[in-house]
Amino acid sequence: MGSRKVKFGIVVYPGTNCDMDTHYVIKEVAGEEAQYLWHEDLDLKGSQVVVLPGGFSYGDYLRSGAIARFSPIMKKIKKFAEKGGLIIGICNGFQILLESGLLPGAMLRNRGLRFICSFEELLVENDETPFTLLYTKGERLRMPIAHIDGNYFAEIDVLSELERERRIVFRYINNPNGSAHDLAGIISKKGNVFGLMPHPERASEALLGSADGLRVFLSAAKYVRES
Amino acid sequence: MIEKKLLQEHNLKEDEYERIKEILGREPNLVELGLFSVMWSEHCSYKSSRVHLKKLPTEGKYLIQGPGENAGIVEAGGKAIVFKVESHNHPSFIEPYQGAATGVGGILRDIFTMGARPVAVLDSLHFGPLDRPGNRTIMEGVVSGIAGYGNSVGVPTVGGEIDFEEEFSHNPLVNVMCVGIAEKDRIFYARAGEPGLFLIYAGAPTGRDGIHGATMASAEFGEETEQKKVNVQVGDPFREKLLIEATLEVMERNLIVGIQDMGAAGLTSSSSEMASKSGVGVELYLDNVPLREEGMNPYELLLSESQERMLMVAKSGKEEEIRRIFRKWGVNATVVGKTTDDNKFRAVWKGEIAADVPLDSLAENAPKYSRPYSAPKHDERFDKKWLRKKNWGNVLRKILASEHFASREWVYQQYDHMVQTNTVLLPGLGPSVLRIKGQREGIALTIDSNPSWGRSNPKQGAVLTVAESFRNLATVGAEPLGITNCLNFGNPEKPEIMGQFAETIDGMREALEFFQVPVTGGNVSFYNETEGGTVPPTVAIGTVGLVEDVSNLPRPERVKEGDGIYLLGWTGRDLGSSVYLRIAFGERGGKIPEIDLQREKKLHREIIRLVREKRVSYTFDLSPGGLLPNFAEALFKIGKGATLKINPEIEEVFYLFGESPSRMIVISSHEIEASVPVRKIGEIGGERLSVHLRGEEIINESVHELERGWRSFFPEIFNP
């Protein structure tokens, strides 16, 4: 049983543009099973991990991620989350998780007001989540960011709760966007929903400059296989 | 009765009007006059350039598709690499953000129209000097427009160039190149098949934007034209993304005969070009065209340049399946016409015929001009005072922190250059290198131009530009497979401009024939003139090269302490049009470098061999800027210092800052031997750049300090 492949469902909204990149990494690099879920689907098709990939869902009109939360598939994703299913939201996917209330807080425009695409250094803060169990606390990672709305904001009590409950998973070493508490990725209270602005799928092959992100997918697969 | 003023408004000459009457055997109505006006515009018909463009070589062993289609195609790694460059100069001057954004949108459509998924965008940008706020505003708008569109649509902007010249203050150049990958057996062309097939319009509804964009791009600018904001189209990258996915899906299911994007001259050019290529006629039902604005008339419907629209010819009986796929992606698809057997272009509106003209007269038989031209005067100046000794360290610092040389990171960080996860060599490290997933091979991409070469000597400048482009590819061990080109000039009705153009084509031909690399297509942009000021001849050469093994690329991080620094090639007495002359003497002209193409090719071959034999840690070429600035920049990327010991047999300024073409630096942990002159000039080590000239130390600078000036120039201007 231990070697069975874990099925990842990758949600495609109109305007999503990292769906194929994520699919490629999960299937070809991590060696797990990957399938696309269309935003109008009413079924997660047996996915064991749901990934909301990056992009510009619905053109990011109104506000990044703001329209995607009304999509038909979102109801199923919420139910999946309630039952403890693993969800990873990357970049625009993180913004959608915030907009839909699966994670607390909001994204503001980057400090500096410009889109930033660059490799950033991250610090692993919590290595006991289902998404980071193959990392070591204190480890430094290199992963790219690519966003204009990645400046995380939340009320002070939310931030202290995140700190207290060790829900900040990755932190920027040189905060590029003004994000509160330098945070780059957080998990939900139950620990099964993970949102992060950096793109682990763009840092999963040494050929592209870093393979530090691959373990996010490998950790989730390991967690599912062993639970 | 058509009056003179009306002809002027349509940018048609009187003899052209006479010809229209002859073709029709009657006076055209207003709609028909509009059709001829756009289809015979310089932008659509290439009427001034065709005679010359024909001289360029268009055959090569990797060539799949040469000029005449939406884009050219070469083969690499078993795939069809589809690519093209196009200008969006005029719209970017009037409205920088939208002008540049729709420039990206338009060239993307040229690529996916052929069945290729767009995988990369590169830009060649030219603005006026940044000490003037107006130029900063234009640059900032253009950069955000490219970012806003490209990032959203999910196609990485992986490379390009930016430079500054006085003449571009009122005539900025925005040339955008797109590259796509298709399966070789699934390429689509602008064809209409046979009579009786339906034309399907897919994408955004039609508004009044961009009416006569093509004719606007075919006239000089004056104060009045600057008022033409209404003519600039507005882009919607979200809709473009949906259009890409839906179109590629329709193609994958093999449901269409042919397809063309509605670019310049919109519905008219797309339908007439497809029909003309297949020898059929076309009848358009204008009442079916989806509208964004009310009360549009046939003239507007036929000539609108609203963005994000495609026209395709459905395979018989597949119309409903096509519509279903577009609907899934939230895109409207409607039948707006059909092919006929009478070779006419006919538009029907409210039960009446709005236009009825012979089809070939629009698409194929536009007038051709052999415009008179006069040989341009070449700048042969050379001034002995340029050889005067200077404080070389000061000069180096100034060049590094100048707009001509400073780091472009501020720009490319705003572009998503990694989406699609193929970018193997990131911007700023050399030409862009993309992998082809599942293959060992990759493609190297570069776009290069040098207007000051063109200004001094158009022919020689074109030769040098082609050579520079191929030299860039050699630094990653890549051979050129084919080029696309964007030719930016002033008003071709002036003999001196036409002379520049004719010489430029001669230069390109000479270089391309020598290297045996074909032209696969491109774009000519004339009339880059505003109130008498004209751009220098600016040839942007976009090249696609083949990388044999993407896992073996020279990279700065491969360089180790103690690696040797080798200068390969030939150093001549070349200072004209150099960055050095600008910075040290405020001089932007002068005799431009000589080039010996035999030597140049030999150098490329040797560099490619050394890279493929894995004997190179890092390699780069030395123009523009010359040896010292380029070497310093390499140290910034390497993150180490170096000691150089040079003993030139000519005045040192040529050696340090001259821009002789056929020379490159190789950094290696091996002894380098080659069949071109090789000289070991130093070693990597420490944290300082120390330069010894004939035994005397002339520069000793902290690499970190030099880097600060180089890196902070653009952020300081734009993020004060």
PDB file of N, CA and C in Angstrom, chain B residues 502-580:
ATOM      1  N   ALA B 502      17.037  50.586 -48.175  1.00  0.00           N
ATOM      2  CA  ALA B 502      17.648  49.729 -49.194  1.00  0.00           C
ATOM      3  C   ALA B 502      19.022  49.230 -48.721  1.00  0.00           C
ATOM      4  N   GLU B 503      19.792  50.111 -48.110  1.00  0.00           N
ATOM      5  CA  GLU B 503      21.116  49.723 -47.614  1.00  0.00           C
ATOM      6  C   GLU B 503      21.012  48.705 -46.488  1.00  0.00           C
ATOM      7  N   THR B 504      20.044  48.909 -45.616  1.00  0.00           N
ATOM      8  CA  THR B 504      19.856  47.988 -44.496  1.00  0.00           C
ATOM      9  C   THR B 504      19.572  46.581 -45.002  1.00  0.00           C
ATOM     10  N   ILE B 505      18.685  46.509 -45.999  1.00  0.00           N
ATOM     11  CA  ILE B 505      18.350  45.193 -46.557  1.00  0.00           C
ATOM     12  C   ILE B 505      19.596  44.560 -47.176  1.00  0.00           C
ATOM     13  N   ASP B 506      20.403  45.382 -47.863  1.00  0.00           N
ATOM     14  CA  ASP B 506      21.646  44.859 -48.443  1.00  0.00           C
ATOM     15  C   ASP B 506      22.544  44.266 -47.366  1.00  0.00           C
ATOM     16  N   GLY B 507      22.662  44.987 -46.256  1.00  0.00           N
ATOM     17  CA  GLY B 507      23.512  44.513 -45.165  1.00  0.00           C
ATOM     18  C   GLY B 507      22.990  43.225 -44.566  1.00  0.00           C
ATOM     19  N   MET B 508      21.686  43.173 -44.353  1.00  0.00           N
ATOM     20  CA  MET B 508      21.101  41.946 -43.797  1.00  0.00           C
ATOM     21  C   MET B 508      21.337  40.778 -44.738  1.00  0.00           C
ATOM     22  N   ARG B 509      21.109  41.048 -46.022  1.00  0.00           N
ATOM     23  CA  ARG B 509      21.282  39.970 -46.994  1.00  0.00           C
ATOM     24  C   ARG B 509      22.717  39.455 -46.977  1.00  0.00           C
ATOM     25  N   GLU B 510      23.652  40.384 -46.972  1.00  0.00           N
ATOM     26  CA  GLU B 510      25.057  39.970 -46.995  1.00  0.00           C
ATOM     27  C   GLU B 510      25.374  39.061 -45.801  1.00  0.00           C
ATOM     28  N   ALA B 511      24.960  39.488 -44.624  1.00  0.00           N
ATOM     29  CA  ALA B 511      25.292  38.717 -43.420  1.00  0.00           C
ATOM     30  C   ALA B 511      24.550  37.388 -43.390  1.00  0.00           C
ATOM     31  N   LEU B 512      23.266  37.422 -43.727  1.00  0.00           N
ATOM     32  CA  LEU B 512      22.467  36.191 -43.634  1.00  0.00           C
ATOM     33  C   LEU B 512      22.910  35.166 -44.669  1.00  0.00           C
ATOM     34  N   GLU B 513      23.244  35.652 -45.863  1.00  0.00           N
ATOM     35  CA  GLU B 513      23.730  34.713 -46.882  1.00  0.00           C
ATOM     36  C   GLU B 513      25.045  34.104 -46.435  1.00  0.00           C
ATOM     37  N   PHE B 514      25.874  34.920 -45.829  1.00  0.00           N
ATOM     38  CA  PHE B 514      27.163  34.415 -45.369  1.00  0.00           C
ATOM     39  C   PHE B 514      26.976  33.336 -44.294  1.00  0.00           C
ATOM     40  N   PHE B 515      26.115  33.607 -43.338  1.00  0.00           N
ATOM     41  CA  PHE B 515      25.909  32.638 -42.247  1.00  0.00           C
ATOM     42  C   PHE B 515      24.944  31.519 -42.651  1.00  0.00           C
ATOM     43  N   GLN B 516      24.345  31.665 -43.818  1.00  0.00           N
ATOM     44  CA  GLN B 516      23.355  30.701 -44.308  1.00  0.00           C
ATOM     45  C   GLN B 516      22.207  30.511 -43.330  1.00  0.00           C
ATOM     46  N   VAL B 517      21.662  31.627 -42.890  1.00  0.00           N
ATOM     47  CA  VAL B 517      20.520  31.600 -41.972  1.00  0.00           C
ATOM     48  C   VAL B 517      19.364  32.340 -42.643  1.00  0.00           C
ATOM     49  N   PRO B 518      18.175  31.750 -42.698  1.00  0.00           N
ATOM     50  CA  PRO B 518      17.073  32.397 -43.416  1.00  0.00           C
ATOM     51  C   PRO B 518      16.265  33.384 -42.573  1.00  0.00           C
ATOM     52  N   VAL B 519      15.630  34.309 -43.276  1.00  0.00           N
ATOM     53  CA  VAL B 519      14.595  35.163 -42.682  1.00  0.00           C
ATOM     54  C   VAL B 519      13.289  34.379 -42.743  1.00  0.00           C
ATOM     55  N   THR B 520      12.553  34.335 -41.645  1.00  0.00           N
ATOM     56  CA  THR B 520      11.302  33.568 -41.635  1.00  0.00           C
ATOM     57  C   THR B 520      10.088  34.481 -41.626  1.00  0.00           C
ATOM     58  N   GLY B 521      10.340  35.781 -41.589  1.00  0.00           N
ATOM     59  CA  GLY B 521       9.221  36.716 -41.560  1.00  0.00           C
ATOM     60  C   GLY B 521       9.634  37.938 -40.780  1.00  0.00           C
ATOM     61  N   GLY B 522       8.684  38.818 -40.576  1.00  0.00           N
ATOM     62  CA  GLY B 522       9.006  40.025 -39.828  1.00  0.00           C
ATOM     63  C   GLY B 522       8.014  41.115 -40.114  1.00  0.00           C
ATOM     64  N   ASN B 523       8.465  42.317 -39.889  1.00  0.00           N
ATOM     65  CA  ASN B 523       7.548  43.433 -39.908  1.00  0.00           C
ATOM     66  C   ASN B 523       8.329  44.687 -40.282  1.00  0.00           C
ATOM     67  N   VAL B 524       7.707  45.536 -41.114  1.00  0.00           N
ATOM     68  CA  VAL B 524       8.330  46.820 -41.435  1.00  0.00           C
ATOM     69  C   VAL B 524       7.484  47.918 -40.832  1.00  0.00           C
ATOM     70  N   SER B 525       8.101  48.792 -40.103  1.00  0.00           N
ATOM     71  CA  SER B 525       7.391  49.935 -39.535  1.00  0.00           C
ATOM     72  C   SER B 525       7.995  51.206 -40.097  1.00  0.00           C
ATOM     73  N   PHE B 526       7.256  51.823 -41.046  1.00  0.00           N
ATOM     74  CA  PHE B 526       7.688  53.105 -41.613  1.00  0.00           C
ATOM     75  C   PHE B 526       6.978  54.250 -40.890  1.00  0.00           C
ATOM     76  N   TYR B 527       7.285  55.431 -41.295  1.00  0.00           N
ATOM     77  CA  TYR B 527       6.617  56.640 -40.788  1.00  0.00           C
ATOM     78  C   TYR B 527       6.856  56.854 -39.299  1.00  0.00           C
ATOM     79  N   ASN B 528       7.990  56.402 -38.784  1.00  0.00           N
ATOM     80  CA  ASN B 528       8.310  56.731 -37.395  1.00  0.00           C
ATOM     81  C   ASN B 528       8.896  58.136 -37.364  1.00  0.00           C
ATOM     82  N   GLU B 529       8.016  59.102 -37.654  1.00  0.00           N
ATOM     83  CA  GLU B 529       8.432  60.494 -37.687  1.00  0.00           C
ATOM     84  C   GLU B 529       7.391  61.326 -36.971  1.00  0.00           C
ATOM     85  N   THR B 530       7.856  62.265 -36.196  1.00  0.00           N
ATOM     86  CA  THR B 530       6.943  63.204 -35.570  1.00  0.00           C
ATOM     87  C   THR B 530       7.480  64.598 -35.775  1.00  0.00           C
ATOM     88  N   GLU B 531       6.656  65.430 -36.384  1.00  0.00           N
ATOM     89  CA  GLU B 531       7.018  66.826 -36.635  1.00  0.00           C
ATOM     90  C   GLU B 531       8.444  66.942 -37.165  1.00  0.00           C
ATOM     91  N   GLY B 532       8.714  66.156 -38.191  1.00  0.00           N
ATOM     92  CA  GLY B 532      10.010  66.274 -38.856  1.00  0.00           C
ATOM     93  C   GLY B 532      11.120  65.441 -38.246  1.00  0.00           C
ATOM     94  N   GLY B 533      11.027  65.106 -36.967  1.00  0.00           N
ATOM     95  CA  GLY B 533      12.065  64.274 -36.352  1.00  0.00           C
ATOM     96  C   GLY B 533      11.856  62.819 -36.757  1.00  0.00           C
ATOM     97  N   THR B 534      12.940  62.167 -37.136  1.00  0.00           N
ATOM     98  CA  THR B 534      12.775  60.791 -37.593  1.00  0.00           C
ATOM     99  C   THR B 534      13.700  59.863 -36.808  1.00  0.00           C
ATOM    100  N   VAL B 535      13.325  58.577 -36.710  1.00  0.00           N
ATOM    101  CA  VAL B 535      14.174  57.632 -35.974  1.00  0.00           C
ATOM    102  C   VAL B 535      15.380  57.243 -36.823  1.00  0.00           C
ATOM    103  N   PRO B 536      16.489  56.918 -36.188  1.00  0.00           N
ATOM    104  CA  PRO B 536      17.579  56.346 -36.972  1.00  0.00           C
ATOM    105  C   PRO B 536      17.151  54.955 -37.424  1.00  0.00           C
ATOM    106  N   PRO B 537      17.701  54.464 -38.542  1.00  0.00           N
ATOM    107  CA  PRO B 537      17.322  53.137 -39.025  1.00  0.00           C
ATOM    108  C   PRO B 537      17.588  52.122 -37.917  1.00  0.00           C
ATOM    109  N   THR B 538      16.541  51.438 -37.470  1.00  0.00           N
ATOM    110  CA  THR B 538      16.701  50.525 -36.341  1.00  0.00           C
ATOM    111  C   THR B 538      16.179  49.152 -36.724  1.00  0.00           C
ATOM    112  N   VAL B 539      17.099  48.228 -36.813  1.00  0.00           N
ATOM    113  CA  VAL B 539      16.784  46.868 -37.239  1.00  0.00           C
ATOM    114  C   VAL B 539      16.837  45.962 -36.033  1.00  0.00           C
ATOM    115  N   ALA B 540      15.684  45.454 -35.614  1.00  0.00           N
ATOM    116  CA  ALA B 540      15.692  44.488 -34.509  1.00  0.00           C
ATOM    117  C   ALA B 540      15.725  43.093 -35.115  1.00  0.00           C
ATOM    118  N   ILE B 541      16.797  42.362 -34.802  1.00  0.00           N
ATOM    119  CA  ILE B 541      16.943  41.000 -35.306  1.00  0.00           C
ATOM    120  C   ILE B 541      16.580  40.042 -34.176  1.00  0.00           C
ATOM    121  N   GLY B 542      15.552  39.236 -34.388  1.00  0.00           N
ATOM    122  CA  GLY B 542      15.161  38.227 -33.398  1.00  0.00           C
ATOM    123  C   GLY B 542      15.588  36.865 -33.906  1.00  0.00           C
ATOM    124  N   THR B 543      16.396  36.172 -33.133  1.00  0.00           N
ATOM    125  CA  THR B 543      16.942  34.904 -33.622  1.00  0.00           C
ATOM    126  C   THR B 543      16.562  33.744 -32.700  1.00  0.00           C
ATOM    127  N   VAL B 544      16.275  32.611 -33.314  1.00  0.00           N
ATOM    128  CA  VAL B 544      16.058  31.375 -32.575  1.00  0.00           C
ATOM    129  C   VAL B 544      17.236  30.452 -32.866  1.00  0.00           C
ATOM    130  N   GLY B 545      17.855  29.948 -31.795  1.00  0.00           N
ATOM    131  CA  GLY B 545      18.995  29.053 -31.963  1.00  0.00           C
ATOM    132  C   GLY B 545      18.739  27.715 -31.294  1.00  0.00           C
ATOM    133  N   LEU B 546      19.529  26.745 -31.692  1.00  0.00           N
ATOM    134  CA  LEU B 546      19.380  25.402 -31.128  1.00  0.00           C
ATOM    135  C   LEU B 546      20.463  25.146 -30.077  1.00  0.00           C
ATOM    136  N   VAL B 547      20.015  24.798 -28.869  1.00  0.00           N
ATOM    137  CA  VAL B 547      20.926  24.366 -27.815  1.00  0.00           C
ATOM    138  C   VAL B 547      20.860  22.839 -27.794  1.00  0.00           C
ATOM    139  N   GLU B 548      22.008  22.172 -27.946  1.00  0.00           N
ATOM    140  CA  GLU B 548      21.976  20.708 -28.026  1.00  0.00           C
ATOM    141  C   GLU B 548      21.609  20.046 -26.714  1.00  0.00           C
ATOM    142  N   ASP B 549      22.060  20.642 -25.610  1.00  0.00           N
ATOM    143  CA  ASP B 549      21.819  20.014 -24.320  1.00  0.00           C
ATOM    144  C   ASP B 549      21.629  21.111 -23.266  1.00  0.00           C
ATOM    145  N   VAL B 550      20.373  21.293 -22.849  1.00  0.00           N
ATOM    146  CA  VAL B 550      20.094  22.411 -21.932  1.00  0.00           C
ATOM    147  C   VAL B 550      20.726  22.224 -20.558  1.00  0.00           C
ATOM    148  N   SER B 551      21.166  21.016 -20.238  1.00  0.00           N
ATOM    149  CA  SER B 551      21.776  20.841 -18.921  1.00  0.00           C
ATOM    150  C   SER B 551      23.249  21.261 -18.933  1.00  0.00           C
ATOM    151  N   ASN B 552      23.761  21.568 -20.132  1.00  0.00           N
ATOM    152  CA  ASN B 552      25.155  22.016 -20.228  1.00  0.00           C
ATOM    153  C   ASN B 552      25.220  23.451 -20.755  1.00  0.00           C
ATOM    154  N   LEU B 553      25.038  24.410 -19.857  1.00  0.00           N
ATOM    155  CA  LEU B 553      25.124  25.810 -20.264  1.00  0.00           C
ATOM    156  C   LEU B 553      26.193  26.504 -19.433  1.00  0.00           C
ATOM    157  N   PRO B 554      26.997  27.356 -20.051  1.00  0.00           N
ATOM    158  CA  PRO B 554      27.907  28.178 -19.252  1.00  0.00           C
ATOM    159  C   PRO B 554      27.073  29.069 -18.330  1.00  0.00           C
ATOM    160  N   ARG B 555      27.469  29.160 -17.079  1.00  0.00           N
ATOM    161  CA  ARG B 555      26.719  29.974 -16.122  1.00  0.00           C
ATOM    162  C   ARG B 555      27.690  30.631 -15.168  1.00  0.00           C
ATOM    163  N   PRO B 556      27.361  31.838 -14.708  1.00  0.00           N
ATOM    164  CA  PRO B 556      28.273  32.505 -13.774  1.00  0.00           C
ATOM    165  C   PRO B 556      28.525  31.681 -12.511  1.00  0.00           C
ATOM    166  N   GLU B 557      27.527  30.919 -12.057  1.00  0.00           N
ATOM    167  CA  GLU B 557      27.741  30.168 -10.820  1.00  0.00           C
ATOM    168  C   GLU B 557      28.678  28.979 -11.000  1.00  0.00           C
ATOM    169  N   ARG B 558      29.046  28.702 -12.255  1.00  0.00           N
ATOM    170  CA  ARG B 558      30.015  27.635 -12.490  1.00  0.00           C
ATOM    171  C   ARG B 558      31.458  28.101 -12.286  1.00  0.00           C
ATOM    172  N   VAL B 559      31.630  29.426 -12.249  1.00  0.00           N
ATOM    173  CA  VAL B 559      32.989  29.970 -12.195  1.00  0.00           C
ATOM    174  C   VAL B 559      33.590  29.759 -10.805  1.00  0.00           C
ATOM    175  N   LYS B 560      34.847  29.287 -10.783  1.00  0.00           N
ATOM    176  CA  LYS B 560      35.521  29.011  -9.512  1.00  0.00           C
ATOM    177  C   LYS B 560      36.721  29.934  -9.323  1.00  0.00           C
ATOM    178  N   GLU B 561      37.075  30.116  -8.073  1.00  0.00           N
ATOM    179  CA  GLU B 561      38.301  30.828  -7.708  1.00  0.00           C
ATOM    180  C   GLU B 561      39.466  30.225  -8.520  1.00  0.00           C
ATOM    181  N   GLY B 562      40.277  31.066  -9.116  1.00  0.00           N
ATOM    182  CA  GLY B 562      41.441  30.555  -9.851  1.00  0.00           C
ATOM    183  C   GLY B 562      41.178  30.239 -11.322  1.00  0.00           C
ATOM    184  N   ASP B 563      39.922  30.324 -11.766  1.00  0.00           N
ATOM    185  CA  ASP B 563      39.625  30.099 -13.187  1.00  0.00           C
ATOM    186  C   ASP B 563      40.374  31.126 -14.040  1.00  0.00           C
ATOM    187  N   GLY B 564      40.819  30.695 -15.209  1.00  0.00           N
ATOM    188  CA  GLY B 564      41.518  31.598 -16.110  1.00  0.00           C
ATOM    189  C   GLY B 564      40.551  32.438 -16.936  1.00  0.00           C
ATOM    190  N   ILE B 565      41.002  33.640 -17.282  1.00  0.00           N
ATOM    191  CA  ILE B 565      40.183  34.541 -18.103  1.00  0.00           C
ATOM    192  C   ILE B 565      40.875  34.675 -19.459  1.00  0.00           C
ATOM    193  N   TYR B 566      40.182  34.320 -20.518  1.00  0.00           N
ATOM    194  CA  TYR B 566      40.775  34.302 -21.848  1.00  0.00           C
ATOM    195  C   TYR B 566      40.034  35.259 -22.766  1.00  0.00           C
ATOM    196  N   LEU B 567      40.814  36.010 -23.528  1.00  0.00           N
ATOM    197  CA  LEU B 567      40.220  36.864 -24.557  1.00  0.00           C
ATOM    198  C   LEU B 567      40.399  36.166 -25.898  1.00  0.00           C
ATOM    199  N   LEU B 568      39.299  35.897 -26.571  1.00  0.00           N
ATOM    200  CA  LEU B 568      39.351  35.238 -27.873  1.00  0.00           C
ATOM    201  C   LEU B 568      38.958  36.235 -28.961  1.00  0.00           C
ATOM    202  N   GLY B 569      39.648  36.162 -30.081  1.00  0.00           N
ATOM    203  CA  GLY B 569      39.244  36.974 -31.211  1.00  0.00           C
ATOM    204  C   GLY B 569      40.195  38.125 -31.481  1.00  0.00           C
ATOM    205  N   TRP B 570      39.655  39.169 -32.126  1.00  0.00           N
ATOM    206  CA  TRP B 570      40.474  40.241 -32.664  1.00  0.00           C
ATOM    207  C   TRP B 570      40.021  41.600 -32.121  1.00  0.00           C
ATOM    208  N   THR B 571      40.979  42.418 -31.721  1.00  0.00           N
ATOM    209  CA  THR B 571      40.654  43.759 -31.249  1.00  0.00           C
ATOM    210  C   THR B 571      41.118  44.767 -32.291  1.00  0.00           C
ATOM    211  N   GLY B 572      40.175  45.533 -32.814  1.00  0.00           N
ATOM    212  CA  GLY B 572      40.536  46.542 -33.828  1.00  0.00           C
ATOM    213  C   GLY B 572      40.495  47.940 -33.234  1.00  0.00           C
ATOM    214  N   ARG B 573      40.717  48.932 -34.091  1.00  0.00           N
ATOM    215  CA  ARG B 573      40.703  50.328 -33.611  1.00  0.00           C
ATOM    216  C   ARG B 573      39.290  50.881 -33.759  1.00  0.00           C
ATOM    217  N   ASP B 574      38.364  50.305 -32.982  1.00  0.00           N
ATOM    218  CA  ASP B 574      36.944  50.629 -33.130  1.00  0.00           C
ATOM    219  C   ASP B 574      36.407  51.389 -31.918  1.00  0.00           C
ATOM    220  N   LEU B 575      36.081  52.644 -32.136  1.00  0.00           N
ATOM    221  CA  LEU B 575      35.498  53.449 -31.046  1.00  0.00           C
ATOM    222  C   LEU B 575      34.196  54.124 -31.446  1.00  0.00           C
ATOM    223  N   GLY B 576      33.958  54.270 -32.747  1.00  0.00           N
ATOM    224  CA  GLY B 576      32.786  55.011 -33.220  1.00  0.00           C
ATOM    225  C   GLY B 576      31.497  54.428 -32.683  1.00  0.00           C
ATOM    226  N   SER B 577      30.566  55.288 -32.308  1.00  0.00           N
ATOM    227  CA  SER B 577      29.246  54.891 -31.795  1.00  0.00           C
ATOM    228  C   SER B 577      29.328  54.036 -30.539  1.00  0.00           C
ATOM    229  N   SER B 578      30.431  54.104 -29.822  1.00  0.00           N
ATOM    230  CA  SER B 578      30.550  53.290 -28.609  1.00  0.00           C
ATOM    231  C   SER B 578      29.911  53.991 -27.418  1.00  0.00           C
ATOM    232  N   VAL B 579      29.604  53.188 -26.404  1.00  0.00           N
ATOM    233  CA  VAL B 579      29.110  53.761 -25.160  1.00  0.00           C
ATOM    234  C   VAL B 579      30.198  54.677 -24.578  1.00  0.00           C
ATOM    235  N   TYR B 580      31.452  54.257 -24.739  1.00  0.00           N
ATOM    236  CA  TYR B 580      32.569  55.047 -24.222  1.00  0.00           C
ATOM    237  C   TYR B 580      32.541  56.479 -24.742  1.00  0.00           C
TER     238      TYR B 580
END
